[in-house]
Amino acid sequence: PLSLCKTLFVGYTFLSIVNSFLEIIFSLTFVLIECTNSNEEHHYSLHQSFFVLYKARSLSLPLKNIENLDFGYQKKREVFSGLNLSLTGGHIYGLLGKNGAGKTTLLKLIGGLLFPLRGRIEVCDAIPRLRKPSFLSDIFFIPEEICLPDMKMKDYFPLICRFYPKFDEELLFHAMEIFEVSESDKMGQMSYGQRKKALISLGIACNTRLLMM
C-alpha cells in the first residue's frame, strides 16, 4: 500500500506539473498567428476553445523580416539593439520572456504602432511605419488592455468589417459560439475574459495574413 501511495503521489505530481505547463502555454498573450498570403486558399476550423489553421500548401515566403533593429524608449536604454528576425507565413509563433523584455514592444513595432530608431522592418511586403491602408487591412492586433464600446457584436462588426476585405461574418459568429460569447450581450458590460474572447473572434473573422495577440 505504501509503495502504491508513493506511485500515485508521483503520478499526480507529474500530471499537475504537465497541467500547469499546458495552462501556461495556452494562456500565452503574445502569440502571433500567421495566415497564408492572399493567394493561398485557407480556412479556420474551430473546436471547443482551440482553433487550427489549415492551408492549401506550405508557404516559404517570408512574412516578416527585421534587420539590425534598434529601439528604445530612452536614448541611453535600448530595448532592442541590432535585432535580426525572419519569420515565414503558415506558422504559429509564441514570444516568451520576462516582464519588460520587449514582447509587446516588438508586436507594436511589427504593427506600425512604434517606429524603430534604426534598422528595417518589413511585414506582409510593406513597411509598417508607413501605415498604408493595404497593410493595415492585412493585420489584426489584440492588445493586452482592451476597450470595447457598449454595443452588441451584431451592431459593432459592420463598422469594422469594411476595413477588412476578407471579413467572414459566418466565421465570426461561429467563433463566438465556440468561445461561448453571447451575441446579445453588450461588449462593454462583459467581463474581461469575455471581452477578450469577443475580440479574438473578431480578429479571426477578419481573415488577415497576420493576427497578433
mmCIF file of C-alpha atoms in Angstrom:
data_model
loop_
_atom_site.group_PDB
_atom_site.id
_atom_site.type_symbol
_atom_site.label_atom_id
_atom_site.label_comp_id
_atom_site.label_asym_id
_atom_site.label_seq_id
_atom_site.Cartn_x
_atom_site.Cartn_y
_atom_site.Cartn_z
ATOM 1 C CA PRO A 1 0.000 0.000 0.000
ATOM 2 C CA LEU A 2 2.817 2.414 0.842
ATOM 3 C CA SER A 3 4.564 1.867 -2.493
ATOM 4 C CA LEU A 4 1.236 2.266 -4.267
ATOM 5 C CA CYS A 5 0.609 5.557 -2.462
ATOM 6 C CA LYS A 6 4.074 6.761 -3.444
ATOM 7 C CA THR A 7 3.427 5.804 -7.060
ATOM 8 C CA LEU A 8 0.080 7.574 -7.083
ATOM 9 C CA PHE A 9 1.616 10.662 -5.464
ATOM 10 C CA VAL A 10 4.439 10.810 -8.012
ATOM 11 C CA GLY A 11 1.960 10.301 -10.840
ATOM 12 C CA TYR A 12 -0.358 13.011 -9.501
ATOM 13 C CA THR A 13 2.571 15.412 -9.072
ATOM 14 C CA PHE A 14 3.734 14.763 -12.628
ATOM 15 C CA LEU A 15 0.254 15.321 -14.066
ATOM 16 C CA SER A 16 -0.094 18.531 -12.034
ATOM 17 C CA ILE A 17 3.181 19.843 -13.465
ATOM 18 C CA VAL A 18 2.129 18.915 -17.003
ATOM 19 C CA ASN A 19 -1.278 20.536 -16.492
ATOM 20 C CA SER A 20 0.312 23.739 -15.179
ATOM 21 C CA PHE A 21 2.677 23.813 -18.150
ATOM 22 C CA LEU A 22 -0.198 23.404 -20.608
ATOM 23 C CA GLU A 23 -2.163 26.158 -18.875
ATOM 24 C CA ILE A 24 0.802 28.492 -19.290
ATOM 25 C CA ILE A 25 1.195 27.577 -22.961
ATOM 26 C CA PHE A 26 -2.479 28.047 -23.807
ATOM 27 C CA SER A 27 -2.772 31.284 -21.820
ATOM 28 C CA LEU A 28 0.111 33.000 -23.625
ATOM 29 C CA THR A 29 -0.945 36.502 -24.522
ATOM 30 C CA PHE A 30 1.798 37.203 -27.006
ATOM 31 C CA VAL A 31 1.075 34.798 -29.813
ATOM 32 C CA LEU A 32 1.497 35.522 -33.496
ATOM 33 C CA ILE A 33 -0.837 33.544 -35.703
ATOM 34 C CA GLU A 34 0.471 33.551 -39.233
ATOM 35 C CA CYS A 35 -2.030 33.168 -42.027
ATOM 36 C CA THR A 36 -1.254 32.316 -45.596
ATOM 37 C CA ASN A 37 -0.993 35.081 -48.151
ATOM 38 C CA SER A 38 -3.904 36.339 -50.192
ATOM 39 C CA ASN A 39 -3.210 33.848 -52.991
ATOM 40 C CA GLU A 40 -3.498 30.844 -50.672
ATOM 41 C CA GLU A 41 -6.786 29.116 -50.025
ATOM 42 C CA HIS A 42 -7.284 28.753 -46.280
ATOM 43 C CA HIS A 43 -9.923 28.449 -43.616
ATOM 44 C CA TYR A 44 -10.202 28.060 -39.883
ATOM 45 C CA SER A 45 -11.691 25.045 -38.163
ATOM 46 C CA LEU A 46 -12.730 25.723 -34.585
ATOM 47 C CA HIS A 47 -13.251 23.075 -31.941
ATOM 48 C CA GLN A 48 -14.034 23.966 -28.327
ATOM 49 C CA SER A 49 -11.560 26.652 -27.219
ATOM 50 C CA PHE A 50 -8.863 25.936 -29.793
ATOM 51 C CA PHE A 51 -8.578 26.720 -33.471
ATOM 52 C CA VAL A 52 -6.304 25.335 -36.131
ATOM 53 C CA LEU A 53 -5.183 26.948 -39.360
ATOM 54 C CA TYR A 54 -5.398 24.755 -42.424
ATOM 55 C CA LYS A 55 -3.565 25.926 -45.533
ATOM 56 C CA ALA A 56 -3.720 24.551 -49.038
ATOM 57 C CA ARG A 57 0.064 24.204 -49.381
ATOM 58 C CA SER A 58 3.179 25.152 -47.458
ATOM 59 C CA LEU A 59 4.309 28.768 -47.615
ATOM 60 C CA SER A 60 8.009 29.527 -47.591
ATOM 61 C CA LEU A 61 7.940 33.221 -48.434
ATOM 62 C CA PRO A 62 8.978 35.466 -45.515
ATOM 63 C CA LEU A 63 6.101 37.218 -43.809
ATOM 64 C CA LYS A 64 8.286 39.352 -41.574
ATOM 65 C CA ASN A 65 11.879 40.485 -41.925
ATOM 66 C CA ILE A 66 13.611 42.538 -39.255
ATOM 67 C CA GLU A 67 17.166 43.691 -39.910
ATOM 68 C CA ASN A 68 19.529 45.441 -37.473
ATOM 69 C CA LEU A 69 16.643 46.838 -35.428
ATOM 70 C CA ASP A 70 17.440 49.343 -32.698
ATOM 71 C CA PHE A 71 14.694 50.672 -30.457
ATOM 72 C CA GLY A 72 14.413 52.251 -27.034
ATOM 73 C CA TYR A 73 12.012 54.444 -25.134
ATOM 74 C CA GLN A 74 15.029 56.301 -23.756
ATOM 75 C CA LYS A 75 18.178 57.158 -25.697
ATOM 76 C CA LYS A 76 20.520 55.579 -23.150
ATOM 77 C CA ARG A 77 18.438 52.463 -22.618
ATOM 78 C CA GLU A 78 17.656 50.401 -25.697
ATOM 79 C CA VAL A 79 15.092 47.601 -25.661
ATOM 80 C CA PHE A 80 16.492 46.139 -28.894
ATOM 81 C CA SER A 81 19.966 46.533 -30.322
ATOM 82 C CA GLY A 82 20.849 45.003 -33.682
ATOM 83 C CA LEU A 83 17.860 42.639 -33.647
ATOM 84 C CA ASN A 84 17.524 40.368 -36.693
ATOM 85 C CA LEU A 85 14.459 38.200 -37.202
ATOM 86 C CA SER A 86 12.880 36.370 -40.132
ATOM 87 C CA LEU A 87 9.545 34.555 -39.853
ATOM 88 C CA THR A 88 7.599 32.728 -42.540
ATOM 89 C CA GLY A 89 3.855 32.512 -43.040
ATOM 90 C CA GLY A 90 1.710 29.489 -42.260
ATOM 91 C CA HIS A 91 3.040 29.073 -38.705
ATOM 92 C CA ILE A 92 2.175 29.942 -35.109
ATOM 93 C CA TYR A 93 4.890 31.716 -33.115
ATOM 94 C CA GLY A 94 4.943 32.423 -29.393
ATOM 95 C CA LEU A 95 7.007 35.106 -27.657
ATOM 96 C CA LEU A 96 8.328 34.110 -24.242
ATOM 97 C CA GLY A 97 10.128 36.483 -21.907
ATOM 98 C CA LYS A 98 10.080 38.142 -18.521
ATOM 99 C CA ASN A 99 8.292 41.421 -17.877
ATOM 100 C CA GLY A 100 9.995 44.291 -19.645
ATOM 101 C CA ALA A 101 11.834 42.071 -22.117
ATOM 102 C CA GLY A 102 10.125 43.803 -25.046
ATOM 103 C CA LYS A 103 7.427 41.361 -26.155
ATOM 104 C CA THR A 104 4.666 43.945 -26.509
ATOM 105 C CA THR A 105 7.150 46.467 -27.889
ATOM 106 C CA LEU A 106 8.104 44.058 -30.668
ATOM 107 C CA LEU A 107 4.456 43.467 -31.567
ATOM 108 C CA LYS A 108 3.826 47.211 -31.721
ATOM 109 C CA LEU A 109 6.871 47.687 -33.955
ATOM 110 C CA ILE A 110 5.621 44.942 -36.252
ATOM 111 C CA GLY A 111 2.163 46.550 -36.329
ATOM 112 C CA GLY A 112 3.487 50.045 -37.032
ATOM 113 C CA LEU A 113 2.384 51.459 -33.674
ATOM 114 C CA LEU A 114 6.002 52.240 -32.770
ATOM 115 C CA PHE A 115 8.855 53.280 -35.068
ATOM 116 C CA PRO A 116 12.412 51.886 -34.959
ATOM 117 C CA LEU A 117 15.325 54.183 -34.185
ATOM 118 C CA ARG A 118 17.456 52.350 -36.725
ATOM 119 C CA GLY A 119 17.143 49.298 -38.916
ATOM 120 C CA ARG A 120 14.441 47.948 -41.180
ATOM 121 C CA ILE A 121 11.146 46.153 -40.610
ATOM 122 C CA GLU A 122 9.159 44.585 -43.448
ATOM 123 C CA VAL A 123 5.824 42.880 -42.761
ATOM 124 C CA CYS A 124 3.468 41.448 -45.369
ATOM 125 C CA ASP A 125 5.507 43.101 -48.142
ATOM 126 C CA ALA A 126 5.061 46.513 -46.522
ATOM 127 C CA ILE A 127 6.878 48.928 -44.214
ATOM 128 C CA PRO A 128 4.760 49.110 -41.015
ATOM 129 C CA ARG A 129 5.703 52.674 -40.046
ATOM 130 C CA LEU A 130 4.126 53.968 -43.271
ATOM 131 C CA ARG A 131 0.774 52.516 -42.108
ATOM 132 C CA LYS A 132 -0.668 52.215 -45.588
ATOM 133 C CA PRO A 133 -4.325 51.071 -45.788
ATOM 134 C CA SER A 134 -3.331 47.945 -47.728
ATOM 135 C CA PHE A 135 -1.056 46.949 -44.844
ATOM 136 C CA LEU A 136 -3.476 47.806 -42.039
ATOM 137 C CA SER A 137 -6.223 45.745 -43.687
ATOM 138 C CA ASP A 138 -3.952 42.691 -43.601
ATOM 139 C CA ILE A 139 -3.056 42.668 -39.892
ATOM 140 C CA PHE A 140 -5.089 42.492 -36.677
ATOM 141 C CA PHE A 141 -3.623 43.324 -33.276
ATOM 142 C CA ILE A 142 -5.275 42.295 -29.992
ATOM 143 C CA PRO A 143 -3.646 44.257 -27.135
ATOM 144 C CA GLU A 144 -3.438 43.191 -23.502
ATOM 145 C CA GLU A 145 -5.634 46.070 -22.366
ATOM 146 C CA ILE A 146 -8.825 46.171 -24.410
ATOM 147 C CA CYS A 147 -11.629 48.706 -24.582
ATOM 148 C CA LEU A 148 -14.784 47.823 -26.476
ATOM 149 C CA PRO A 149 -17.871 50.025 -26.949
ATOM 150 C CA ASP A 150 -21.105 49.363 -25.129
ATOM 151 C CA MET A 151 -22.581 47.680 -28.208
ATOM 152 C CA LYS A 152 -23.688 44.230 -29.262
ATOM 153 C CA MET A 153 -21.356 42.437 -31.658
ATOM 154 C CA LYS A 154 -24.022 42.318 -34.360
ATOM 155 C CA ASP A 155 -24.080 46.146 -34.303
ATOM 156 C CA TYR A 156 -20.322 46.543 -33.926
ATOM 157 C CA PHE A 157 -18.853 44.275 -36.584
ATOM 158 C CA PRO A 158 -20.483 46.129 -39.560
ATOM 159 C CA LEU A 159 -18.426 49.172 -38.524
ATOM 160 C CA ILE A 160 -15.218 47.130 -38.525
ATOM 161 C CA CYS A 161 -15.626 44.732 -41.444
ATOM 162 C CA ARG A 162 -15.460 47.491 -44.089
ATOM 163 C CA PHE A 163 -11.742 47.851 -43.274
ATOM 164 C CA TYR A 164 -11.053 44.140 -43.843
ATOM 165 C CA PRO A 165 -11.870 42.932 -47.380
ATOM 166 C CA LYS A 166 -11.727 39.229 -46.440
ATOM 167 C CA PHE A 167 -14.023 39.526 -43.414
ATOM 168 C CA ASP A 168 -16.204 36.437 -42.814
ATOM 169 C CA GLU A 169 -19.415 37.108 -40.878
ATOM 170 C CA GLU A 170 -20.274 33.413 -40.608
ATOM 171 C CA LEU A 171 -16.852 32.674 -39.122
ATOM 172 C CA LEU A 172 -17.299 35.479 -36.577
ATOM 173 C CA PHE A 173 -20.459 34.077 -35.057
ATOM 174 C CA HIS A 174 -19.180 30.509 -35.285
ATOM 175 C CA ALA A 175 -16.112 31.549 -33.268
ATOM 176 C CA MET A 176 -18.288 33.361 -30.730
ATOM 177 C CA GLU A 177 -20.406 30.235 -30.358
ATOM 178 C CA ILE A 178 -17.325 28.088 -29.763
ATOM 179 C CA PHE A 179 -15.884 30.582 -27.272
ATOM 180 C CA GLU A 180 -19.299 30.848 -25.569
ATOM 181 C CA VAL A 181 -19.647 34.581 -26.109
ATOM 182 C CA SER A 182 -23.238 35.813 -26.295
ATOM 183 C CA GLU A 183 -24.332 37.740 -29.384
ATOM 184 C CA SER A 184 -26.976 39.600 -27.404
ATOM 185 C CA ASP A 185 -24.752 40.968 -24.597
ATOM 186 C CA LYS A 186 -23.229 44.412 -24.846
ATOM 187 C CA MET A 187 -19.460 44.049 -25.039
ATOM 188 C CA GLY A 188 -18.770 46.997 -22.764
ATOM 189 C CA GLN A 189 -20.581 45.208 -19.949
ATOM 190 C CA MET A 190 -18.828 41.849 -20.399
ATOM 191 C CA SER A 191 -16.143 40.528 -18.086
ATOM 192 C CA TYR A 192 -12.532 40.962 -19.157
ATOM 193 C CA GLY A 193 -12.297 37.344 -20.305
ATOM 194 C CA GLN A 194 -15.473 37.549 -22.371
ATOM 195 C CA ARG A 195 -14.380 40.809 -23.976
ATOM 196 C CA LYS A 196 -11.051 39.224 -24.857
ATOM 197 C CA LYS A 197 -12.776 36.232 -26.463
ATOM 198 C CA ALA A 198 -15.125 38.529 -28.373
ATOM 199 C CA LEU A 199 -12.159 40.456 -29.778
ATOM 200 C CA ILE A 200 -10.316 37.235 -30.656
ATOM 201 C CA SER A 201 -13.430 36.080 -32.541
ATOM 202 C CA LEU A 202 -13.459 39.367 -34.415
ATOM 203 C CA GLY A 203 -9.760 39.053 -35.226
ATOM 204 C CA ILE A 204 -10.197 35.528 -36.597
ATOM 205 C CA ALA A 205 -13.141 36.635 -38.745
ATOM 206 C CA CYS A 206 -11.075 39.431 -40.314
ATOM 207 C CA ASN A 207 -9.034 36.748 -42.141
ATOM 208 C CA THR A 208 -5.844 38.810 -42.114
ATOM 209 C CA ARG A 209 -2.424 37.459 -43.044
ATOM 210 C CA LEU A 210 -1.192 38.328 -39.568
ATOM 211 C CA LEU A 211 -3.091 38.048 -36.277
ATOM 212 C CA MET A 212 -1.184 39.235 -33.203
ATOM 213 C CA MET A 213 -2.229 38.683 -29.603
#
